[in-house]
Short mmCIF file of C-alpha atoms in Angstrom, two decimals:
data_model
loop_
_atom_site.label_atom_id
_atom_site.label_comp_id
_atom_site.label_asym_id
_atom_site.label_seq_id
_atom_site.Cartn_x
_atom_site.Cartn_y
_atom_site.Cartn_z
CA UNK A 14 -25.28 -15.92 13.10
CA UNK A 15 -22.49 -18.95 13.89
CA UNK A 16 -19.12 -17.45 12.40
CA UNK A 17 -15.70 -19.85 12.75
CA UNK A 18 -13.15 -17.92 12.24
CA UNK A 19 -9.65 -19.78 10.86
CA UNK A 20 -6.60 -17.22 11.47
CA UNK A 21 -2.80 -18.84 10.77
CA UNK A 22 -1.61 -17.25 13.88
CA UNK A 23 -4.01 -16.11 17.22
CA UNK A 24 -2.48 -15.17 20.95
CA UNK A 25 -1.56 -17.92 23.13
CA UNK A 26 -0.71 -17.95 26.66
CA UNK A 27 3.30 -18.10 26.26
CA UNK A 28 3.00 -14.88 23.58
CA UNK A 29 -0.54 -13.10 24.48
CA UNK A 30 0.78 -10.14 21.36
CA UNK A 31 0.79 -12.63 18.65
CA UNK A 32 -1.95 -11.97 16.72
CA UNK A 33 -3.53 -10.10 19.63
CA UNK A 34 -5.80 -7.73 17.18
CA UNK A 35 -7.51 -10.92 16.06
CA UNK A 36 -8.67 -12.18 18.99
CA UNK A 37 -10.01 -8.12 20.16
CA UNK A 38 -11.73 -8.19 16.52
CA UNK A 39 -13.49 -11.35 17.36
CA UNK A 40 -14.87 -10.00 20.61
CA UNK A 41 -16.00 -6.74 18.79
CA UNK A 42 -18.10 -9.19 16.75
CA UNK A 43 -19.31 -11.07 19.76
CA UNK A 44 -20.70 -7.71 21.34
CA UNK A 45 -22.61 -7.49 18.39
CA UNK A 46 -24.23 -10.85 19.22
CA UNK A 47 -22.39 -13.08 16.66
CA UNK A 48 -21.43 -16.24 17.78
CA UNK A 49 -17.89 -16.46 16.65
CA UNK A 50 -15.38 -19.30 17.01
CA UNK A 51 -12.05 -19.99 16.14
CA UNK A 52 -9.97 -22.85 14.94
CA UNK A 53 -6.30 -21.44 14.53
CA UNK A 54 -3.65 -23.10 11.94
CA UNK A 55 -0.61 -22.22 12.79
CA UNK A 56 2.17 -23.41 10.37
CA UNK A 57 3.60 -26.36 11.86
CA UNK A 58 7.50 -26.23 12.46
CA UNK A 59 10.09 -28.86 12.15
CA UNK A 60 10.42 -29.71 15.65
CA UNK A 61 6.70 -30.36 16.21
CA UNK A 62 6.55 -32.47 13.09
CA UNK A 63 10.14 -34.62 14.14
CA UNK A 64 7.93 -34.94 17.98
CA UNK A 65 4.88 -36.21 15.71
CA UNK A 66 2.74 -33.03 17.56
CA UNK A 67 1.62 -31.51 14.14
CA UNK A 68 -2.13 -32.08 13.34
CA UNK A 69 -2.59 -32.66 16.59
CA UNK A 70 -6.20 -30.56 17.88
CA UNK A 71 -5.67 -28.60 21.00
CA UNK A 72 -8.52 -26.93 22.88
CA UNK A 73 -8.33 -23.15 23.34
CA UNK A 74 -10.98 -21.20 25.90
CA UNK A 75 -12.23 -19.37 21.77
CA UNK A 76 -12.29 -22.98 19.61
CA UNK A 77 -9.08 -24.73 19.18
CA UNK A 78 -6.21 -24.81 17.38
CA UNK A 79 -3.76 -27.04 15.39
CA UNK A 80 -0.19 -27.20 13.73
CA UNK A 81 -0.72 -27.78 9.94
CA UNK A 82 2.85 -29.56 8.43
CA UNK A 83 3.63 -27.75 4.89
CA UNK A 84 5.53 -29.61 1.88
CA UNK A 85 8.84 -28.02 1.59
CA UNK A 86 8.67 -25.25 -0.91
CA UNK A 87 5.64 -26.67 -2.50
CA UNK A 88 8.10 -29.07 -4.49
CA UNK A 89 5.22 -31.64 -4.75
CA UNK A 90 1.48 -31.77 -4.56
CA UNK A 91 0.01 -32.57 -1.19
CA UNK A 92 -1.12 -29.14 0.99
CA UNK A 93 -4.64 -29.59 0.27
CA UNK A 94 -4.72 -33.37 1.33
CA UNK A 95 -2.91 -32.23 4.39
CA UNK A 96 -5.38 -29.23 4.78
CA UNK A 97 -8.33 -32.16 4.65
CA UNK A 98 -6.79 -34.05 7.49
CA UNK A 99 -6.98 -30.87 9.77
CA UNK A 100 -10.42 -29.81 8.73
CA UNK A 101 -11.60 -33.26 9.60
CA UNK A 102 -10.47 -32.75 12.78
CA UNK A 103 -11.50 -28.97 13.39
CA UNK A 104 -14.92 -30.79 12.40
CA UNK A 105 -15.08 -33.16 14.19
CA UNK A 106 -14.37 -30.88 17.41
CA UNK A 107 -17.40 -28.72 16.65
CA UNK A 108 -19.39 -31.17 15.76
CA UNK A 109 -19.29 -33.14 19.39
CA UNK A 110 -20.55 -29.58 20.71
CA UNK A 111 -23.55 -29.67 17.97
CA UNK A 112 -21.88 -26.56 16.55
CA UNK A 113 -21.91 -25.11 12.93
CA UNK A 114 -21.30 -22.36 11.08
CA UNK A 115 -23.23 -20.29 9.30
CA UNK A 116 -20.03 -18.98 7.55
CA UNK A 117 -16.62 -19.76 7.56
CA UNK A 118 -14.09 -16.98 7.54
CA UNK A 119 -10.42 -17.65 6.91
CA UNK A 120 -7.60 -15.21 7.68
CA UNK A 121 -4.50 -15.53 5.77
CA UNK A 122 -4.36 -17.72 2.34
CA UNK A 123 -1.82 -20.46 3.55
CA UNK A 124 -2.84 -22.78 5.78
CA UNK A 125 -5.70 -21.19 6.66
CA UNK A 126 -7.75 -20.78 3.16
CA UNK A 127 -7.29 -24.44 2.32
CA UNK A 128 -8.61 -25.67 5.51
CA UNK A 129 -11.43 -23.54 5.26
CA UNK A 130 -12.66 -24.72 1.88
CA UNK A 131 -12.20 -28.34 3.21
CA UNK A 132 -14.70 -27.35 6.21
CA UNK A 133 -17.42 -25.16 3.29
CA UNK A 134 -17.39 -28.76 1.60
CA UNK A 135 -17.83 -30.72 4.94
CA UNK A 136 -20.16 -28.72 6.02
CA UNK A 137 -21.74 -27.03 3.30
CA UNK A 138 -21.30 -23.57 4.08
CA UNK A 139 -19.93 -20.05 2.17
CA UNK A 140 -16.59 -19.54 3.24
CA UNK A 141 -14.49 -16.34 2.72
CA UNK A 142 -10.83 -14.85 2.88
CA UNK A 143 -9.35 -11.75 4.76
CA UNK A 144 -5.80 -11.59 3.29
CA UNK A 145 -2.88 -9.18 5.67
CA UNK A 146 -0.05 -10.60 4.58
CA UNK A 147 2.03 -8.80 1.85
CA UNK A 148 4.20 -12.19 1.68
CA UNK A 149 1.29 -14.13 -0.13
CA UNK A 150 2.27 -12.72 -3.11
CA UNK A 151 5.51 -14.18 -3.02
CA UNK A 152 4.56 -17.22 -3.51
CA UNK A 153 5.69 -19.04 -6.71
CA UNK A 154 3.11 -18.29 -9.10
CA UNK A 155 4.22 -21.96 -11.27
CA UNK A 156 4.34 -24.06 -8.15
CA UNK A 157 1.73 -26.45 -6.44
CA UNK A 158 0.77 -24.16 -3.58
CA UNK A 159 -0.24 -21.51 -5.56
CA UNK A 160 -2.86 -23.21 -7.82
CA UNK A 161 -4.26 -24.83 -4.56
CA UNK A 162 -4.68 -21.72 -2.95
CA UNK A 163 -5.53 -19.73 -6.59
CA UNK A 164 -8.66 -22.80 -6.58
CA UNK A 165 -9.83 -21.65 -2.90
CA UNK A 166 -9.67 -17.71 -3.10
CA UNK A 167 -11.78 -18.42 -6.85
CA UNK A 168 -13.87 -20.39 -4.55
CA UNK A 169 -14.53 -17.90 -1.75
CA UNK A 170 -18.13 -15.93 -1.45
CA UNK A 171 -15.77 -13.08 0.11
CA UNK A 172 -12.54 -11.54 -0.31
CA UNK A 173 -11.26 -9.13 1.94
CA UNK A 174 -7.65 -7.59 2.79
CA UNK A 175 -6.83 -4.53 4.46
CA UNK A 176 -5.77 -1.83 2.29
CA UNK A 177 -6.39 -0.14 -1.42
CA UNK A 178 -2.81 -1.34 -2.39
CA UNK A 179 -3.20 -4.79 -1.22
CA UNK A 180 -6.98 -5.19 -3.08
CA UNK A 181 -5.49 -4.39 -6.46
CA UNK A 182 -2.39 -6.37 -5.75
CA UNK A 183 -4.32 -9.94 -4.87
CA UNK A 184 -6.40 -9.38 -7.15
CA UNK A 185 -4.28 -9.47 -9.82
CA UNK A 186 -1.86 -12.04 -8.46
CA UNK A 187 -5.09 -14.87 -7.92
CA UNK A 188 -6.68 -13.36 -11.14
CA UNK A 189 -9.51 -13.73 -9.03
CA UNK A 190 -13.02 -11.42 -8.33
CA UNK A 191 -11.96 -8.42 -6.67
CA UNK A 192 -10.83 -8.50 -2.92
CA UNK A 193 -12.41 -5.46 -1.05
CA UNK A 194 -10.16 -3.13 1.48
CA UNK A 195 -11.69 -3.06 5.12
CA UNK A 196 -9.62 -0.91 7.22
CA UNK A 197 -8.35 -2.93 10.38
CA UNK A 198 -9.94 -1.59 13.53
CA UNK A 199 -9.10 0.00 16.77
CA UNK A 200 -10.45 -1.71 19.80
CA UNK A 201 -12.46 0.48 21.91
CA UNK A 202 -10.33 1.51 24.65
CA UNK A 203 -8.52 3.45 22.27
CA UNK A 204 -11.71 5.42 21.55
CA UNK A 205 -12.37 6.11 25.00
CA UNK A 206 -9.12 7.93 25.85
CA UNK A 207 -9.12 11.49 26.99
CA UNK A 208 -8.24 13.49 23.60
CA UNK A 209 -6.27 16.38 25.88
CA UNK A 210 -6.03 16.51 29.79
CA UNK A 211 -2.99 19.05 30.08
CA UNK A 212 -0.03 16.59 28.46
CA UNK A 213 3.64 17.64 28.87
CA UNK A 214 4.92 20.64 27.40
CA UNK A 215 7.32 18.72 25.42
CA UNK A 216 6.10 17.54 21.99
CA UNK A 217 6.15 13.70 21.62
CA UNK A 218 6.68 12.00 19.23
CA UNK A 219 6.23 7.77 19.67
CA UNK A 220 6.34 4.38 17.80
CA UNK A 221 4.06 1.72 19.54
CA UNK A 222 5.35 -1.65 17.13
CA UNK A 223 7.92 -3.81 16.90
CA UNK A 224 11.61 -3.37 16.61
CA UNK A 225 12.56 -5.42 13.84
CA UNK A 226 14.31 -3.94 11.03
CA UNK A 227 11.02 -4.05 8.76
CA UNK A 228 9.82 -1.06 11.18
CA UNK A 229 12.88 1.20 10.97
CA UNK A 230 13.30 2.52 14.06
CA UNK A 231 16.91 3.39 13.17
CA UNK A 232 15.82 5.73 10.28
CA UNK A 233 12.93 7.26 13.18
CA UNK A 234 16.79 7.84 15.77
CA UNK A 235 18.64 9.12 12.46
CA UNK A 236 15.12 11.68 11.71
CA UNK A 237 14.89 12.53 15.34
CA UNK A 238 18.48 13.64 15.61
CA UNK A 239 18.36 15.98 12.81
CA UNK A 240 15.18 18.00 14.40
CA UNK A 241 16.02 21.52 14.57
CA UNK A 242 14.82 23.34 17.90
CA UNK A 243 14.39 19.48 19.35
CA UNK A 244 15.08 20.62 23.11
CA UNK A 245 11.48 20.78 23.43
CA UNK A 246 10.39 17.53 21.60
CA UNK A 247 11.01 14.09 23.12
CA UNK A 248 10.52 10.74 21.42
CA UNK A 249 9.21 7.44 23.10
CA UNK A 250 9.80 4.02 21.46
CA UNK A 251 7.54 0.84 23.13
CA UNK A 252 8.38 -2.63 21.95
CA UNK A 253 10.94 -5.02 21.11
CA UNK A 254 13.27 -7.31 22.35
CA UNK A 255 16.35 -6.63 25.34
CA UNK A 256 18.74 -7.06 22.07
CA UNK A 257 17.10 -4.75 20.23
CA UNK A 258 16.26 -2.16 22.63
CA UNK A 259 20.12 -2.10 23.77
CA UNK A 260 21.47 -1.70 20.23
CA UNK A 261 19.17 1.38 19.85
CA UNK A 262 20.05 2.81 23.10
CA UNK A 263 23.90 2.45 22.16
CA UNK A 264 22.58 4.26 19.08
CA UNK A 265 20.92 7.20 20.41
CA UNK A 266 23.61 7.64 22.16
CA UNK A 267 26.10 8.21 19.44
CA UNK A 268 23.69 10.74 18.28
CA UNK A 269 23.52 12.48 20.88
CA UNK A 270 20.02 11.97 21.75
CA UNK A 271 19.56 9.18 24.50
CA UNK A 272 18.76 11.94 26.69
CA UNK A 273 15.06 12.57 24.59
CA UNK A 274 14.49 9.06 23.98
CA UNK A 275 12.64 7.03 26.21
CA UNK A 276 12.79 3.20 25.65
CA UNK A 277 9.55 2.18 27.39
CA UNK A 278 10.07 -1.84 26.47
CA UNK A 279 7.21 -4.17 25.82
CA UNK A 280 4.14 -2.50 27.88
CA UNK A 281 1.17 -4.39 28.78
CA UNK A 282 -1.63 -3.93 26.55
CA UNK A 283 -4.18 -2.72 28.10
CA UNK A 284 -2.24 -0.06 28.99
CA UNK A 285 -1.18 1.32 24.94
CA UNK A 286 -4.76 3.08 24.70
CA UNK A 287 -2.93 5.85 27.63
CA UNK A 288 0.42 5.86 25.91
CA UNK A 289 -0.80 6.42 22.52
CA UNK A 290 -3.30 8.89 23.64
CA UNK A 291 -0.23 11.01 25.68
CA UNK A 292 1.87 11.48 22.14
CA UNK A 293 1.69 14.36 19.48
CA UNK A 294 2.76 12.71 16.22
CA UNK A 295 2.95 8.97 15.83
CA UNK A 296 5.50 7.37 13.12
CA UNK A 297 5.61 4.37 11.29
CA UNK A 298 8.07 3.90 9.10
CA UNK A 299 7.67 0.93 8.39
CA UNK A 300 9.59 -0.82 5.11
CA UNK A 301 6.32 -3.08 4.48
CA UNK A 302 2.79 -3.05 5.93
CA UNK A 303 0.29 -4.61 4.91
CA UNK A 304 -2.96 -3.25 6.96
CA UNK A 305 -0.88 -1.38 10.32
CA UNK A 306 -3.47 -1.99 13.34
CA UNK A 307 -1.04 0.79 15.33
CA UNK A 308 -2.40 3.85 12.90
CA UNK A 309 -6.08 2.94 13.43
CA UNK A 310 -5.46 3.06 17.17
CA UNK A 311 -3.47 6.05 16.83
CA UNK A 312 -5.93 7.69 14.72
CA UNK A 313 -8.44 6.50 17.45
CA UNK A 314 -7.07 8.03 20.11
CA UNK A 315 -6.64 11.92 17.69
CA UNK A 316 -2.99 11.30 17.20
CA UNK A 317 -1.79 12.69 14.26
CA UNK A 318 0.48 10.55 11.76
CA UNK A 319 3.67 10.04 10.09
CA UNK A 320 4.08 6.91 7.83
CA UNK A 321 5.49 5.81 5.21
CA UNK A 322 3.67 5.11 1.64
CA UNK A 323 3.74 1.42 2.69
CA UNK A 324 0.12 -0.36 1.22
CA UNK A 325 -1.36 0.75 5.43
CA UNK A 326 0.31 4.47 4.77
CA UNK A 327 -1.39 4.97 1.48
CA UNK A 328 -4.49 3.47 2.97
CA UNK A 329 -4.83 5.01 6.12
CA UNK A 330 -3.44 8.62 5.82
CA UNK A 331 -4.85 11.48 4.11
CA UNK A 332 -4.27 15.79 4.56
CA UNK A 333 -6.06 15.72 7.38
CA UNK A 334 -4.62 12.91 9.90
CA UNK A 335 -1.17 13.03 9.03
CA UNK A 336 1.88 12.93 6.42
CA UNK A 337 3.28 10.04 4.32
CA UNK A 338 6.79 9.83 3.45
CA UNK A 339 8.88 7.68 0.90
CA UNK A 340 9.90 4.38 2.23
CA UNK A 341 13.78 4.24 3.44
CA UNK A 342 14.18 7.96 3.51
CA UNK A 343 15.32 9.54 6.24
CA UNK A 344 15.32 13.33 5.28
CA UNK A 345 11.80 13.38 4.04
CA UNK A 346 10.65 11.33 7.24
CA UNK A 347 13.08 14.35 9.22
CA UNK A 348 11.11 16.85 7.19
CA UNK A 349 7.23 15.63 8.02
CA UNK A 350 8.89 15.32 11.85
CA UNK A 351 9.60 19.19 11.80
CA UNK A 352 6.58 19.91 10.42
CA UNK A 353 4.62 18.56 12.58
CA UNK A 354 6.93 20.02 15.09
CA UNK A 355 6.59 22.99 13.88
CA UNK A 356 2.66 23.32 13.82
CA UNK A 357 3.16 22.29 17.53
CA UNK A 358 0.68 20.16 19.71
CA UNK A 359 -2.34 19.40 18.03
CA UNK A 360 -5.64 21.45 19.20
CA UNK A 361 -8.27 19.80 20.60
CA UNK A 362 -10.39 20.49 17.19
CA UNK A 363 -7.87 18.54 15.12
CA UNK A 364 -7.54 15.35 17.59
CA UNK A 365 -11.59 15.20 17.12
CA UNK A 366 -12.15 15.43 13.94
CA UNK A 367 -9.30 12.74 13.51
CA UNK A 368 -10.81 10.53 16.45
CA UNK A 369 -14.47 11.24 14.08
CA UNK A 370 -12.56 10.06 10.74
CA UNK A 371 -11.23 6.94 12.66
CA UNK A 372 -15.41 6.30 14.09
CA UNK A 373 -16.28 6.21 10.50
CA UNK A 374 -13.60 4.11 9.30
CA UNK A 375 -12.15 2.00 11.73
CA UNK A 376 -14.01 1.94 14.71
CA UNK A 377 -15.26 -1.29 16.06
CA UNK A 378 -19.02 -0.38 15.36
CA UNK A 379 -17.77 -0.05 11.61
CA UNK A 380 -15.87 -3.23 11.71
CA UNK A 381 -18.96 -5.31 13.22
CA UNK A 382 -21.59 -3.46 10.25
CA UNK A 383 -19.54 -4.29 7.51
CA UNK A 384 -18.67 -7.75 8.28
CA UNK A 385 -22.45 -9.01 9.77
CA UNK A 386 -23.84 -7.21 6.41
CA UNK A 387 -21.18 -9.69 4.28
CA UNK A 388 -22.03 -12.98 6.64
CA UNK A 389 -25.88 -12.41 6.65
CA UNK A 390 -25.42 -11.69 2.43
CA UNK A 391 -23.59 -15.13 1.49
CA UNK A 392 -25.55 -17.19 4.22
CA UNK A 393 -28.52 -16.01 2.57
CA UNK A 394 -27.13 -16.79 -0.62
CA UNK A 395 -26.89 -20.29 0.44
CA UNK A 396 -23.72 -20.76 -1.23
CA UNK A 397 -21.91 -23.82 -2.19
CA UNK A 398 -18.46 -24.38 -1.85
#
């Protein structure tokens, strides 16, 4: 089975974390002895269109990849022309190597949808959508962008996104046939982690994300602070940027807790498997998330959960795995903290049957079956796009 895949964002070698989890999902396919490829679209920015570098195809060691221009807040008609032009090219590149795809598999509706239907009609193939971001259904409904991108997703022989909330919600908003939820998976070193070798005493607590204000860590300093009986909890915090980092620090320390909170920075990846597996509760509090990779991995490794009821919360957290709070609020996210606090380090029992729930849901075994059973249905289906 030949597979291109067509994110709008992939790792590169100046930012290896953007987009990292796509680039570890197409390998879990690969071990499953897909041949997958990859042309990425980024969005192209101003700069690169002023130095005439957009639509310009650069080789990458999994396909290639190329800066798609966008019309200015879709105030005229034009992103699917533009969308031709780069899947001309992204043809033309696989088709020197005597590659094509059995499927076509687009992540992200804008550019990456409309460049994939271009390629289905080039080559004649089924082409489908993986949605994660919640920002697609911002887009003006009334505008040019959205009826080009309404006419692929109604085109697609597959529609998936990556939680409950998010299925209804596109569905809706493209008045389209039903997206399907496919939790986002855990790579596998997260599965192999010891679930308890004799950890700390302490009871840690962590957030493994970003720092942004879209991940709250100031509400998870504000919860922290208000523990009661928190000598004997500790909190660690990986990610962000120096900025960031220092204005927490300054933070926690007008709480009163810098002394409990360790600031670990960015950490390499291959080594957030150990870290993850070394906490007791995990938190994301997240103001929007669309799918949250971090509580699969979590979940993967037996951690138990805090999030909030963000589209990923209400997808990925039920009674037994962890507690969801309301977004933006600070005592209920303090209360699920002493609670788990309270109930102290999870027991070996709990982690497994947490790491089993994750095997079954969002493992990469359960990725790799769900989406080979989709690609071998619409090849056979010989759809036309």
């Amino acid at each position: 089975m030949r597979v291109l895949w067509i994110p709008s964002w992939y790792p590169t070698a100046d930012n290896p974390a953007n987009g990292s989890f796509f680039a570890e999902q197409v390998d879990m396919l690969r071990n499953c002895d897909m041949d997958v490829r990859v042309a990425v679209t980024t969005s192209a920015t101003i700069k690169q269109v002023e130095q005439q570098e957009a639509l310009k195809l650069v080789p990458i060691p999994d396909g290639c990849s190329i800066a798609v221009p966008a019309i200015p807040r879709s105030i005229v008609p034009g992103d699917t022309a533009i969308a031709r032009l780069a899947a001309n090219k992204i043809a033309a590149f696989f088709d020197k190597q005597n590659w094509i795809p059995d499927v076509i598999h687009a992540h992200s509706v804008f550019p990456a949808i409309l460049v994939a239907r271009q390629l289905a009609r080039i080559w004649k193939v089924p082409f489908g959508i993986t949605e994660h971001r919640p920002s697609t259904l911002r887009i003006n409904p009334k505008g040019f962008r959205y009826k080009a991108i309404r006419e692929a997703v109604t085109k697609t022989a597959f529609r998936f996104t990556v939680s409950d909330d998010m299925a209804s919600a596109l569905t809706t908003f493209y008045d389209s046939k039903p997206f399907i939820a496919c939790r986002l998976p855990a790579a596998s070193s997260f599965f192999y982690q010891d679930l308890y070798c004799g950890f700390p005493e302490k009871f840690t607590f962590g957030h493994v994300s970003s720092l942004d204000s879209n991940k709250c860590p100031v509400n998870i300093l504000q919860a922290f602070s208000q523990l009661e009986s928190a000598t004997g909890c500790e909190l660690k915090i990986a990610g962000g940027s120096y900025k960031e980092i220092s204005d927490l620090k300054a933070l926690a320390e007008k709480l009163g807790i810098s002394t409990r909170v360790k600031f670990l920075g960015q950490i390499p990846r291959d080594d957030t498997p150990e870290l993850m597996s070394k906490l007791d509760c995990f938190i994301l509090a997240s103001t929007r998330e669309a799918g949250g990779t971090v509580l699969s991995e979590a979940q993967a490794c037996g951690i138990p959960c805090i999030s909030t009821t963000t589209p990923a919360g209400n997808f990925a957290i039920n009674s037994l795995n962890g507690s969801l709070v309301p977004v933006g609020d600070v005592t209920s996210l303090k209360n699920a903290m002493q609670h788990h606090l309270n109930l102290g380090k999870p027991s070996l029992r709990l982690r497994t049957l947490i790491r089993e729930q994750a095997r079954d849901a969002c493992s990469p075994q359960a990725f790799a079956k769900t989406h080979s059973h989709c690609y071998q249905e619409v090849a056979a289906g010989n759809q036309r796009c």
